[in-house]
mmCIF file of C-alpha atoms in Angstrom:
data_model
loop_
_atom_site.group_PDB
_atom_site.id
_atom_site.type_symbol
_atom_site.label_atom_id
_atom_site.label_comp_id
_atom_site.label_asym_id
_atom_site.label_seq_id
_atom_site.Cartn_x
_atom_site.Cartn_y
_atom_site.Cartn_z
ATOM 1 C CA MET A 1302 45.806 40.000 81.029
ATOM 2 C CA ILE A 1303 44.780 36.350 81.020
ATOM 3 C CA ARG A 1304 45.013 34.671 84.397
ATOM 4 C CA ARG A 1305 43.916 31.420 85.977
ATOM 5 C CA ASN A 1306 41.465 30.909 88.833
ATOM 6 C CA GLY A 1307 39.838 27.701 90.014
ATOM 7 C CA VAL A 1308 36.648 26.590 88.267
ATOM 8 C CA ARG A 1309 33.626 26.354 90.567
ATOM 9 C CA ALA A 1310 33.115 23.012 92.287
ATOM 10 C CA THR A 1311 30.288 21.797 90.086
ATOM 11 C CA ALA A 1312 32.519 22.246 87.062
ATOM 12 C CA ILE A 1313 35.408 20.181 88.326
ATOM 13 C CA ALA A 1314 33.600 17.157 89.662
ATOM 14 C CA LEU A 1315 35.491 14.348 87.976
ATOM 15 C CA ALA A 1316 33.288 12.309 85.671
ATOM 16 C CA LEU A 1317 35.679 9.656 84.447
ATOM 17 C CA ALA A 1318 34.686 7.220 81.728
ATOM 18 C CA VAL A 1319 36.864 4.563 80.151
ATOM 19 C CA THR A 1320 35.777 2.713 77.029
ATOM 20 C CA ALA A 1321 37.653 0.088 75.044
ATOM 21 C CA SER A 1322 37.018 -1.228 71.549
ATOM 22 C CA ALA A 1323 39.254 -4.222 72.247
ATOM 23 C CA SER A 1324 41.245 -5.585 75.157
ATOM 24 C CA PRO A 1325 44.240 -3.286 75.701
ATOM 25 C CA ALA A 1326 47.696 -4.818 75.581
ATOM 26 C CA GLU A 1327 48.247 -4.234 79.271
ATOM 27 C CA ALA A 1328 45.986 -3.776 82.286
ATOM 28 C CA THR A 1329 47.919 -0.606 83.081
ATOM 29 C CA GLY A 1330 46.535 1.131 79.943
ATOM 30 C CA PRO A 1331 43.225 2.364 81.421
ATOM 31 C CA VAL A 1332 44.931 3.282 84.688
ATOM 32 C CA ARG A 1333 47.505 5.345 82.814
ATOM 33 C CA LEU A 1334 44.834 7.218 80.878
ATOM 34 C CA ARG A 1335 42.816 7.848 84.060
ATOM 35 C CA GLN A 1336 45.875 9.454 85.598
ATOM 36 C CA VAL A 1337 46.334 11.638 82.515
ATOM 37 C CA VAL A 1338 42.730 12.938 82.491
ATOM 38 C CA GLU A 1339 42.832 13.536 86.241
ATOM 39 C CA SER A 1340 45.936 15.688 85.790
ATOM 40 C CA LEU A 1341 44.187 17.687 83.067
ATOM 41 C CA SER A 1342 40.738 18.150 84.625
ATOM 42 C CA GLY A 1343 41.466 18.429 88.333
ATOM 43 C CA PRO A 1344 41.004 21.596 90.434
ATOM 44 C CA ASP A 1345 43.805 23.424 88.590
ATOM 45 C CA GLY A 1346 42.940 22.044 85.175
ATOM 46 C CA ALA A 1347 40.406 22.481 82.412
ATOM 47 C CA PRO A 1348 36.664 21.922 82.814
ATOM 48 C CA GLY A 1349 36.953 18.710 80.791
ATOM 49 C CA ALA A 1350 39.521 16.430 79.177
ATOM 50 C CA LEU A 1351 39.688 13.483 76.818
ATOM 51 C CA VAL A 1352 42.536 11.060 76.095
ATOM 52 C CA GLU A 1353 42.469 8.281 73.521
ATOM 53 C CA PHE A 1354 45.130 5.647 72.841
ATOM 54 C CA HIS A 1355 45.359 3.165 69.950
ATOM 55 C CA ASP A 1356 47.697 0.285 69.262
ATOM 56 C CA ARG A 1357 47.489 -3.067 67.463
ATOM 57 C CA HIS A 1358 45.464 -4.490 70.362
ATOM 58 C CA GLY A 1359 42.673 -1.911 70.140
ATOM 59 C CA SER A 1360 41.805 1.452 71.629
ATOM 60 C CA VAL A 1361 41.121 2.961 75.035
ATOM 61 C CA THR A 1362 39.401 6.293 75.686
ATOM 62 C CA ALA A 1363 39.230 8.137 79.006
ATOM 63 C CA THR A 1364 37.301 11.306 79.776
ATOM 64 C CA GLY A 1365 37.267 13.519 82.849
ATOM 65 C CA GLY A 1366 35.511 16.633 84.061
ATOM 66 C CA VAL A 1367 32.615 18.231 82.225
ATOM 67 C CA ALA A 1368 31.712 19.219 78.689
ATOM 68 C CA ASP A 1369 29.438 22.030 79.860
ATOM 69 C CA ILE A 1370 30.071 23.913 83.098
ATOM 70 C CA ARG A 1371 26.460 25.150 83.153
ATOM 71 C CA THR A 1372 24.784 21.727 83.035
ATOM 72 C CA GLY A 1373 27.617 19.540 84.356
ATOM 73 C CA ALA A 1374 27.253 17.163 81.379
ATOM 74 C CA PRO A 1375 30.230 14.792 81.115
ATOM 75 C CA VAL A 1376 32.632 14.742 78.179
ATOM 76 C CA ASP A 1377 31.428 12.340 75.490
ATOM 77 C CA PRO A 1378 34.132 9.809 74.449
ATOM 78 C CA ARG A 1379 33.051 10.411 70.823
ATOM 79 C CA SER A 1380 33.557 14.167 71.108
ATOM 80 C CA ARG A 1381 34.458 16.374 68.212
ATOM 81 C CA PHE A 1382 36.437 19.558 68.851
ATOM 82 C CA ARG A 1383 38.441 22.307 67.199
ATOM 83 C CA ILE A 1384 41.965 21.069 66.455
ATOM 84 C CA GLY A 1385 43.759 24.376 65.828
ATOM 85 C CA SER A 1386 47.237 23.890 64.406
ATOM 86 C CA LEU A 1387 46.672 20.184 63.894
ATOM 87 C CA THR A 1388 45.185 21.521 60.655
ATOM 88 C CA LYS A 1389 48.777 22.047 59.490
ATOM 89 C CA PRO A 1390 49.650 18.351 58.906
ATOM 90 C CA PHE A 1391 46.539 18.082 56.705
ATOM 91 C CA VAL A 1392 47.569 21.159 54.704
ATOM 92 C CA ALA A 1393 51.167 19.951 54.390
ATOM 93 C CA THR A 1394 49.923 16.561 53.163
ATOM 94 C CA VAL A 1395 47.905 18.190 50.374
ATOM 95 C CA VAL A 1396 50.823 20.404 49.314
ATOM 96 C CA LEU A 1397 53.119 17.363 49.217
ATOM 97 C CA GLN A 1398 50.562 15.451 47.156
ATOM 98 C CA LEU A 1399 50.655 18.334 44.674
ATOM 99 C CA VAL A 1400 54.452 18.083 44.706
ATOM 100 C CA GLY A 1401 54.161 14.373 43.880
ATOM 101 C CA GLU A 1402 51.865 15.268 40.974
ATOM 102 C CA GLY A 1403 54.416 17.733 39.595
ATOM 103 C CA ARG A 1404 52.125 20.722 40.201
ATOM 104 C CA VAL A 1405 54.168 22.318 42.996
ATOM 105 C CA ASP A 1406 57.943 22.525 43.402
ATOM 106 C CA LEU A 1407 59.022 22.497 47.048
ATOM 107 C CA ASP A 1408 62.045 24.660 46.322
ATOM 108 C CA ALA A 1409 60.287 27.147 44.062
ATOM 109 C CA PRO A 1410 59.691 30.646 45.386
ATOM 110 C CA VAL A 1411 56.258 31.450 46.752
ATOM 111 C CA GLU A 1412 56.094 34.242 44.186
ATOM 112 C CA ARG A 1413 55.670 31.650 41.416
ATOM 113 C CA TYR A 1414 52.269 30.620 42.801
ATOM 114 C CA LEU A 1415 51.152 33.852 44.481
ATOM 115 C CA PRO A 1416 52.593 36.792 42.505
ATOM 116 C CA GLY A 1417 52.820 39.913 44.622
ATOM 117 C CA VAL A 1418 50.994 38.436 47.617
ATOM 118 C CA VAL A 1419 53.840 38.006 50.105
ATOM 119 C CA HIS A 1420 55.351 41.449 50.509
ATOM 120 C CA GLY A 1421 55.623 44.131 53.156
ATOM 121 C CA ALA A 1422 58.449 45.367 55.375
ATOM 122 C CA ASP A 1423 61.320 43.021 54.423
ATOM 123 C CA ASN A 1424 59.069 40.034 53.694
ATOM 124 C CA ASP A 1425 59.416 38.963 50.071
ATOM 125 C CA GLY A 1426 57.785 35.975 48.363
ATOM 126 C CA ARG A 1427 60.616 35.916 45.834
ATOM 127 C CA GLU A 1428 63.033 34.894 48.607
ATOM 128 C CA ILE A 1429 60.844 32.307 50.379
ATOM 129 C CA THR A 1430 60.289 28.756 49.125
ATOM 130 C CA VAL A 1431 57.293 26.471 49.574
ATOM 131 C CA ARG A 1432 59.469 24.150 51.681
ATOM 132 C CA GLN A 1433 60.322 27.007 54.025
ATOM 133 C CA LEU A 1434 56.627 27.732 54.556
ATOM 134 C CA LEU A 1435 55.880 24.124 55.524
ATOM 135 C CA GLN A 1436 58.952 23.867 57.772
ATOM 136 C CA HIS A 1437 58.586 27.259 59.478
ATOM 137 C CA THR A 1438 61.955 28.435 58.198
ATOM 138 C CA SER A 1439 60.602 31.342 56.142
ATOM 139 C CA GLY A 1440 61.075 33.987 58.831
ATOM 140 C CA LEU A 1441 57.574 35.364 58.204
ATOM 141 C CA PRO A 1442 56.104 37.109 61.269
ATOM 142 C CA ASP A 1443 53.320 35.188 63.010
ATOM 143 C CA VAL A 1444 49.926 36.827 62.578
ATOM 144 C CA LEU A 1445 48.984 35.729 66.111
ATOM 145 C CA ASP A 1446 51.737 37.930 67.521
ATOM 146 C CA TYR A 1447 49.651 40.885 66.347
ATOM 147 C CA MET A 1448 46.129 39.640 67.190
ATOM 148 C CA SER A 1449 44.843 39.461 70.753
ATOM 149 C CA PRO A 1450 42.383 36.717 71.777
ATOM 150 C CA LEU A 1451 40.374 39.469 73.477
ATOM 151 C CA GLU A 1452 40.102 41.241 70.135
ATOM 152 C CA ILE A 1453 38.654 38.100 68.528
ATOM 153 C CA LEU A 1454 36.225 37.638 71.431
ATOM 154 C CA LYS A 1455 34.645 41.013 70.605
ATOM 155 C CA ASP A 1456 33.292 39.622 67.326
ATOM 156 C CA PRO A 1457 33.773 35.826 67.249
ATOM 157 C CA LEU A 1458 31.457 35.299 64.259
ATOM 158 C CA ARG A 1459 33.289 37.696 61.941
ATOM 159 C CA HIS A 1460 34.476 36.283 58.595
ATOM 160 C CA TRP A 1461 38.185 36.675 57.854
ATOM 161 C CA GLU A 1462 39.805 36.460 54.428
ATOM 162 C CA PRO A 1463 43.359 35.032 54.311
ATOM 163 C CA ARG A 1464 44.597 38.270 52.765
ATOM 164 C CA GLU A 1465 43.163 40.255 55.680
ATOM 165 C CA LEU A 1466 45.210 38.123 58.055
ATOM 166 C CA LEU A 1467 48.315 38.545 55.887
ATOM 167 C CA ASP A 1468 47.738 42.306 55.955
ATOM 168 C CA ILE A 1469 48.028 42.143 59.753
ATOM 169 C CA ALA A 1470 51.267 40.142 59.736
ATOM 170 C CA LEU A 1471 53.300 41.232 56.727
ATOM 171 C CA PRO A 1472 53.798 44.918 57.552
ATOM 172 C CA HIS A 1473 56.031 43.699 60.410
ATOM 173 C CA GLN A 1474 59.696 42.838 60.035
ATOM 174 C CA ARG A 1475 60.628 39.231 59.352
ATOM 175 C CA GLU A 1476 62.032 37.202 62.231
ATOM 176 C CA PHE A 1477 65.129 36.091 60.293
ATOM 177 C CA LYS A 1478 66.402 35.710 56.738
ATOM 178 C CA PRO A 1479 64.599 32.817 55.003
ATOM 179 C CA GLY A 1480 66.353 29.539 55.723
ATOM 180 C CA ASP A 1481 68.583 30.967 58.463
ATOM 181 C CA GLY A 1482 66.462 29.969 61.465
ATOM 182 C CA TRP A 1483 63.347 28.233 62.703
ATOM 183 C CA GLY A 1484 60.313 30.070 63.998
ATOM 184 C CA TYR A 1485 56.742 28.815 64.285
ATOM 185 C CA SER A 1486 54.419 31.089 62.323
ATOM 186 C CA ASN A 1487 50.766 30.591 61.459
ATOM 187 C CA THR A 1488 51.311 32.978 58.573
ATOM 188 C CA ASN A 1489 53.274 30.257 56.772
ATOM 189 C CA TYR A 1490 50.238 28.013 56.550
ATOM 190 C CA LEU A 1491 47.848 30.787 55.578
ATOM 191 C CA VAL A 1492 50.127 31.234 52.561
ATOM 192 C CA ALA A 1493 50.327 27.463 51.985
ATOM 193 C CA GLY A 1494 46.523 27.309 51.897
ATOM 194 C CA MET A 1495 46.492 30.082 49.317
ATOM 195 C CA ILE A 1496 49.005 28.147 47.199
ATOM 196 C CA ILE A 1497 46.690 25.116 47.232
ATOM 197 C CA GLU A 1498 43.857 27.285 45.951
ATOM 198 C CA SER A 1499 46.059 28.949 43.334
ATOM 199 C CA VAL A 1500 47.272 25.620 41.951
ATOM 200 C CA THR A 1501 44.028 23.616 42.094
ATOM 201 C CA GLY A 1502 41.399 26.312 41.685
ATOM 202 C CA HIS A 1503 39.706 25.043 44.853
ATOM 203 C CA PRO A 1504 39.798 26.236 48.483
ATOM 204 C CA TYR A 1505 42.239 24.330 50.669
ATOM 205 C CA GLY A 1506 39.329 22.759 52.567
ATOM 206 C CA LYS A 1507 37.829 21.209 49.455
ATOM 207 C CA GLU A 1508 41.181 19.635 48.571
ATOM 208 C CA ILE A 1509 41.598 18.281 52.124
ATOM 209 C CA ARG A 1510 38.130 16.744 51.931
ATOM 210 C CA ARG A 1511 38.814 15.208 48.519
ATOM 211 C CA ARG A 1512 42.344 13.982 49.158
ATOM 212 C CA VAL A 1513 42.392 13.077 52.870
ATOM 213 C CA ILE A 1514 39.053 13.119 54.670
ATOM 214 C CA GLY A 1515 37.126 11.175 52.024
ATOM 215 C CA PRO A 1516 39.708 8.473 51.232
ATOM 216 C CA LEU A 1517 40.347 7.761 54.925
ATOM 217 C CA GLY A 1518 36.675 7.849 55.930
ATOM 218 C CA LEU A 1519 37.218 10.508 58.590
ATOM 219 C CA HIS A 1520 33.553 11.014 59.440
ATOM 220 C CA ASP A 1521 34.240 13.334 62.393
ATOM 221 C CA THR A 1522 36.581 15.658 60.498
ATOM 222 C CA PHE A 1523 35.501 18.935 58.899
ATOM 223 C CA VAL A 1524 36.907 22.051 57.292
ATOM 224 C CA PRO A 1525 33.961 24.242 58.297
ATOM 225 C CA THR A 1526 34.795 27.532 56.525
ATOM 226 C CA ASP A 1527 32.276 30.014 58.043
ATOM 227 C CA ALA A 1528 30.106 27.558 59.993
ATOM 228 C CA PRO A 1529 30.399 28.623 63.667
ATOM 229 C CA GLY A 1530 29.145 25.444 65.337
ATOM 230 C CA ILE A 1531 30.679 22.032 65.989
ATOM 231 C CA PRO A 1532 28.492 19.261 64.531
ATOM 232 C CA GLY A 1533 27.719 16.154 66.550
ATOM 233 C CA PRO A 1534 28.715 15.414 70.163
ATOM 234 C CA HIS A 1535 31.161 17.980 71.455
ATOM 235 C CA PRO A 1536 32.236 19.762 74.625
ATOM 236 C CA HIS A 1537 31.824 23.489 74.993
ATOM 237 C CA GLY A 1538 35.061 25.388 74.478
ATOM 238 C CA TYR A 1539 36.105 28.019 77.025
ATOM 239 C CA VAL A 1540 38.552 30.879 77.378
ATOM 240 C CA ARG A 1541 39.411 32.606 80.637
ATOM 241 C CA PRO A 1542 40.056 36.300 79.980
ATOM 242 C CA GLU A 1543 39.385 37.119 83.628
ATOM 243 C CA SER A 1544 38.331 35.084 86.670
ATOM 244 C CA GLU A 1545 35.371 33.304 85.064
ATOM 245 C CA PRO A 1546 35.439 31.123 81.951
ATOM 246 C CA VAL A 1547 33.732 32.434 78.814
ATOM 247 C CA ASP A 1548 32.026 30.076 76.359
ATOM 248 C CA ILE A 1549 33.593 30.447 72.900
ATOM 249 C CA THR A 1550 32.155 27.284 71.340
ATOM 250 C CA ARG A 1551 30.524 29.217 68.500
ATOM 251 C CA LEU A 1552 33.312 30.811 66.506
ATOM 252 C CA ASN A 1553 33.950 31.596 62.853
ATOM 253 C CA PRO A 1554 37.015 29.438 62.097
ATOM 254 C CA THR A 1555 38.170 31.632 59.206
ATOM 255 C CA VAL A 1556 40.093 33.558 61.869
ATOM 256 C CA ALA A 1557 42.528 30.619 61.791
ATOM 257 C CA GLY A 1558 42.034 29.438 58.200
ATOM 258 C CA ALA A 1559 44.582 26.982 56.832
ATOM 259 C CA GLY A 1560 46.669 27.556 59.947
ATOM 260 C CA GLY A 1561 44.108 26.089 62.344
ATOM 261 C CA GLY A 1562 40.461 26.064 61.254
ATOM 262 C CA MET A 1563 39.554 22.365 61.273
ATOM 263 C CA ILE A 1564 37.363 20.188 63.523
ATOM 264 C CA SER A 1565 38.025 16.506 64.262
ATOM 265 C CA SER A 1566 37.882 13.805 66.941
ATOM 266 C CA ALA A 1567 40.519 11.797 68.770
ATOM 267 C CA SER A 1568 39.679 8.675 66.768
ATOM 268 C CA ASP A 1569 39.943 10.487 63.439
ATOM 269 C CA LEU A 1570 43.205 12.199 64.366
ATOM 270 C CA ASP A 1571 44.698 8.858 65.383
ATOM 271 C CA ARG A 1572 43.483 7.289 62.128
ATOM 272 C CA PHE A 1573 44.948 10.153 60.094
ATOM 273 C CA MET A 1574 48.340 9.934 61.817
ATOM 274 C CA SER A 1575 48.442 6.168 61.375
ATOM 275 C CA ALA A 1576 47.618 6.386 57.665
ATOM 276 C CA LEU A 1577 50.116 9.188 57.106
ATOM 277 C CA LEU A 1578 53.037 7.397 58.750
ATOM 278 C CA ARG A 1579 52.169 4.133 57.003
ATOM 279 C CA GLY A 1580 52.527 5.839 53.626
ATOM 280 C CA ARG A 1581 48.869 5.734 52.602
ATOM 281 C CA LEU A 1582 48.691 9.437 51.716
ATOM 282 C CA LEU A 1583 52.072 10.315 50.223
ATOM 283 C CA LYS A 1584 54.470 8.772 47.731
ATOM 284 C CA PRO A 1585 57.784 7.575 49.239
ATOM 285 C CA ALA A 1586 59.734 10.581 47.919
ATOM 286 C CA GLN A 1587 57.298 13.070 49.462
ATOM 287 C CA MET A 1588 57.136 11.066 52.690
ATOM 288 C CA ARG A 1589 60.906 11.406 52.992
ATOM 289 C CA GLU A 1590 60.607 15.150 52.475
ATOM 290 C CA MET A 1591 57.944 15.416 55.174
ATOM 291 C CA LEU A 1592 60.091 13.538 57.699
ATOM 292 C CA ALA A 1593 63.337 15.413 56.938
ATOM 293 C CA THR A 1594 63.662 17.605 60.038
ATOM 294 C CA ARG A 1595 65.592 20.489 61.480
ATOM 295 C CA PRO A 1596 65.938 21.419 65.173
ATOM 296 C CA THR A 1597 63.343 23.796 66.586
ATOM 297 C CA GLY A 1598 65.431 25.071 69.486
ATOM 298 C CA ARG A 1599 62.616 24.215 71.903
ATOM 299 C CA THR A 1600 63.378 22.848 75.350
ATOM 300 C CA SER A 1601 61.848 19.532 74.288
ATOM 301 C CA HIS A 1602 64.725 19.130 71.784
ATOM 302 C CA SER A 1603 62.123 18.491 69.110
ATOM 303 C CA GLU A 1604 62.702 18.756 65.377
ATOM 304 C CA TYR A 1605 60.272 19.894 62.689
ATOM 305 C CA GLY A 1606 59.699 18.344 59.282
ATOM 306 C CA LEU A 1607 57.052 19.534 56.817
ATOM 307 C CA GLY A 1608 53.918 19.838 58.923
ATOM 308 C CA LEU A 1609 55.017 17.267 61.514
ATOM 309 C CA GLU A 1610 57.140 17.576 64.639
ATOM 310 C CA TRP A 1611 59.445 14.852 65.923
ATOM 311 C CA ILE A 1612 59.671 14.578 69.729
ATOM 312 C CA PRO A 1613 62.413 12.477 71.351
ATOM 313 C CA GLY A 1614 61.289 9.505 73.432
ATOM 314 C CA LYS A 1615 63.257 10.532 76.548
ATOM 315 C CA ASN A 1616 64.546 6.998 77.215
ATOM 316 C CA SER A 1617 61.072 5.460 77.013
ATOM 317 C CA SER A 1618 61.211 1.788 76.077
ATOM 318 C CA THR A 1619 57.958 2.099 74.135
ATOM 319 C CA CYS A 1620 58.913 5.312 72.296
ATOM 320 C CA LYS A 1621 62.657 4.774 72.166
ATOM 321 C CA ASP A 1622 62.860 6.236 68.642
ATOM 322 C CA GLY A 1623 60.689 9.203 69.598
ATOM 323 C CA PHE A 1624 57.339 9.951 68.017
ATOM 324 C CA TRP A 1625 55.739 12.204 65.418
ATOM 325 C CA GLY A 1626 52.984 14.627 66.261
ATOM 326 C CA HIS A 1627 51.700 18.171 66.447
ATOM 327 C CA ASP A 1628 50.073 20.589 68.875
ATOM 328 C CA GLY A 1629 46.750 22.231 68.163
ATOM 329 C CA ASP A 1630 45.594 25.328 70.044
ATOM 330 C CA MET A 1631 42.432 27.191 69.106
ATOM 331 C CA LEU A 1632 40.181 29.458 71.119
ATOM 332 C CA GLY A 1633 38.323 27.100 73.457
ATOM 333 C CA PHE A 1634 40.433 23.986 72.911
ATOM 334 C CA SER A 1635 43.945 22.646 73.276
ATOM 335 C CA VAL A 1636 44.843 19.382 71.536
ATOM 336 C CA ARG A 1637 47.946 17.211 71.205
ATOM 337 C CA THR A 1638 48.335 14.164 68.957
ATOM 338 C CA GLY A 1639 51.225 11.812 68.344
ATOM 339 C CA ALA A 1640 52.116 8.512 66.721
ATOM 340 C CA THR A 1641 55.035 6.113 66.631
ATOM 341 C CA THR A 1642 56.241 4.325 63.522
ATOM 342 C CA ASP A 1643 55.437 0.967 65.165
ATOM 343 C CA GLY A 1644 51.704 1.640 65.295
ATOM 344 C CA ARG A 1645 50.838 3.496 68.526
ATOM 345 C CA GLN A 1646 48.721 6.667 68.405
ATOM 346 C CA ALA A 1647 47.336 8.948 71.101
ATOM 347 C CA THR A 1648 45.376 12.195 71.249
ATOM 348 C CA VAL A 1649 44.759 14.521 74.208
ATOM 349 C CA MET A 1650 42.149 17.307 74.377
ATOM 350 C CA VAL A 1651 41.064 19.884 76.957
ATOM 351 C CA ASN A 1652 38.256 22.409 76.497
ATOM 352 C CA LEU A 1653 40.000 25.501 77.856
ATOM 353 C CA ASN A 1654 42.377 27.741 75.897
ATOM 354 C CA PRO A 1655 43.753 30.261 76.675
ATOM 355 C CA GLY A 1656 43.630 30.875 80.404
ATOM 356 C CA GLY A 1657 44.615 27.509 81.857
ATOM 357 C CA GLY A 1658 47.651 28.761 83.730
ATOM 358 C CA PRO A 1659 51.004 27.086 84.414
ATOM 359 C CA THR A 1660 49.578 23.969 86.103
ATOM 360 C CA LEU A 1661 47.476 23.038 83.088
ATOM 361 C CA ASP A 1662 50.269 24.017 80.701
ATOM 362 C CA LYS A 1663 52.645 21.610 82.447
ATOM 363 C CA ALA A 1664 50.011 18.861 82.525
ATOM 364 C CA MET A 1665 49.413 19.262 78.777
ATOM 365 C CA GLU A 1666 53.142 19.109 78.106
ATOM 366 C CA GLU A 1667 53.356 15.795 79.955
ATOM 367 C CA ALA A 1668 50.024 14.288 78.875
ATOM 368 C CA LEU A 1669 50.807 13.140 75.339
ATOM 369 C CA PRO A 1670 54.107 11.381 76.149
ATOM 370 C CA ALA A 1671 52.416 9.753 79.164
ATOM 371 C CA ALA A 1672 49.479 8.516 77.094
ATOM 372 C CA LEU A 1673 51.531 7.408 74.103
ATOM 373 C CA CYS A 1674 54.742 6.141 75.657
ATOM 374 C CA GLY A 1675 53.576 4.637 78.955
ATOM 375 C CA PRO A 1676 53.788 0.883 79.585
#
C-alpha cells in the first residue's frame, strides 16, 4: 500500500526562485506563483516543485523545495522532467496530421490499420474507431489497472514492447461498448502509437520529432525510447512505496510508450500548447475535430476532445471560457499544463508520484487553475 509520510527536514527546506524573461503583466504574478509552489513543496508536499506562466507580457517561473533530497540541491528553473500522459496531445496531433494528409480516417475501425492486434475478451478492433481511441470512448481496459507501480520498481530498466502491454490489458473485459461511455485508458494511446507506425513505417517518436519537436524548436523535448536518463538539468523523481521516498529517476520509458513516455520542460510544454491552439500544427478541419468534446463525468465537469481536455473556468475573469490542457503522471513526476485561447499558458510539476497523499493531490488539483487563471 502506498502511503504518505513527511519528508525529512532537509528535504523540505523551501528554496524559492522566481525568474522573469519580461516584466509580468501584474505585480501579483510572482506572488501568485510563490503561493502555488509553497502549496506543492511544503511539509505535506513533494520534495520539489516548479510552476511557469506565460502570457503576451512574458514569462515567470517559480521553484520551491529541492531537486535532490540527498544533496538538497534546489530545483532548476530550466528543469526537464518526465511528462507522462502529456505525451498524449503530441500523439493525437500526429494522428490528426495523418488524417489531414488522407492517410488515416478518424472513423475507420482500428482493424484497418492493425489487423488482428486489438482482440481479447470482448475487445475487438473491428468495433473501435481511431476517433474513439483518441477520445477515450473505446471502452478498452486501462493497462495501468493491471500493473502495479511496485511491480515496475522491481525492474525499472526493463524494455517493454507495446504488444506486451496490450497483452496485459486486452484479456480483460471492456469497460463499456465502444462509443457508449467515456473512460480514460492508456491502452488507447498505445494502440494510437502503433497506428502511427503502421501508417508511416516509423516509430511514433520519430514522427513526433519530425512533425512537432523539430518544427517548433522544442529543444528540451524528447521521445527517449529505451534511454533511462533525463538529459540536461532535471530534478530527481521519487516514489513513496513506504515511509521513505525512493529515487526512480532512471527508468526505461517504454513502460509507458505512446501513452506517457516523453520528457519535456515547462517552457517547451507552454510553447507546444500555444502553437497547437494557434493552429500552427493542424489544419482547421482537424483542429475542429480535436476540440470537439464530450463530458468526462469527472467532478471538475471537464470535457475531453482528441488528446486535449477542456476545464471550465469556474467564474474566473481571466479564464472565463475555460482552458485546454492535460495531466501527466509518470513514476517520479506529476505534471499539469494548460492554455487559454487568448494566449496564456502555465505548467506545474512536482517530483513525487505516486505517494504524495491527499494533501498533495488537492494542491495539484488547485495549482494549475491558480497559476493560469489568477489575476
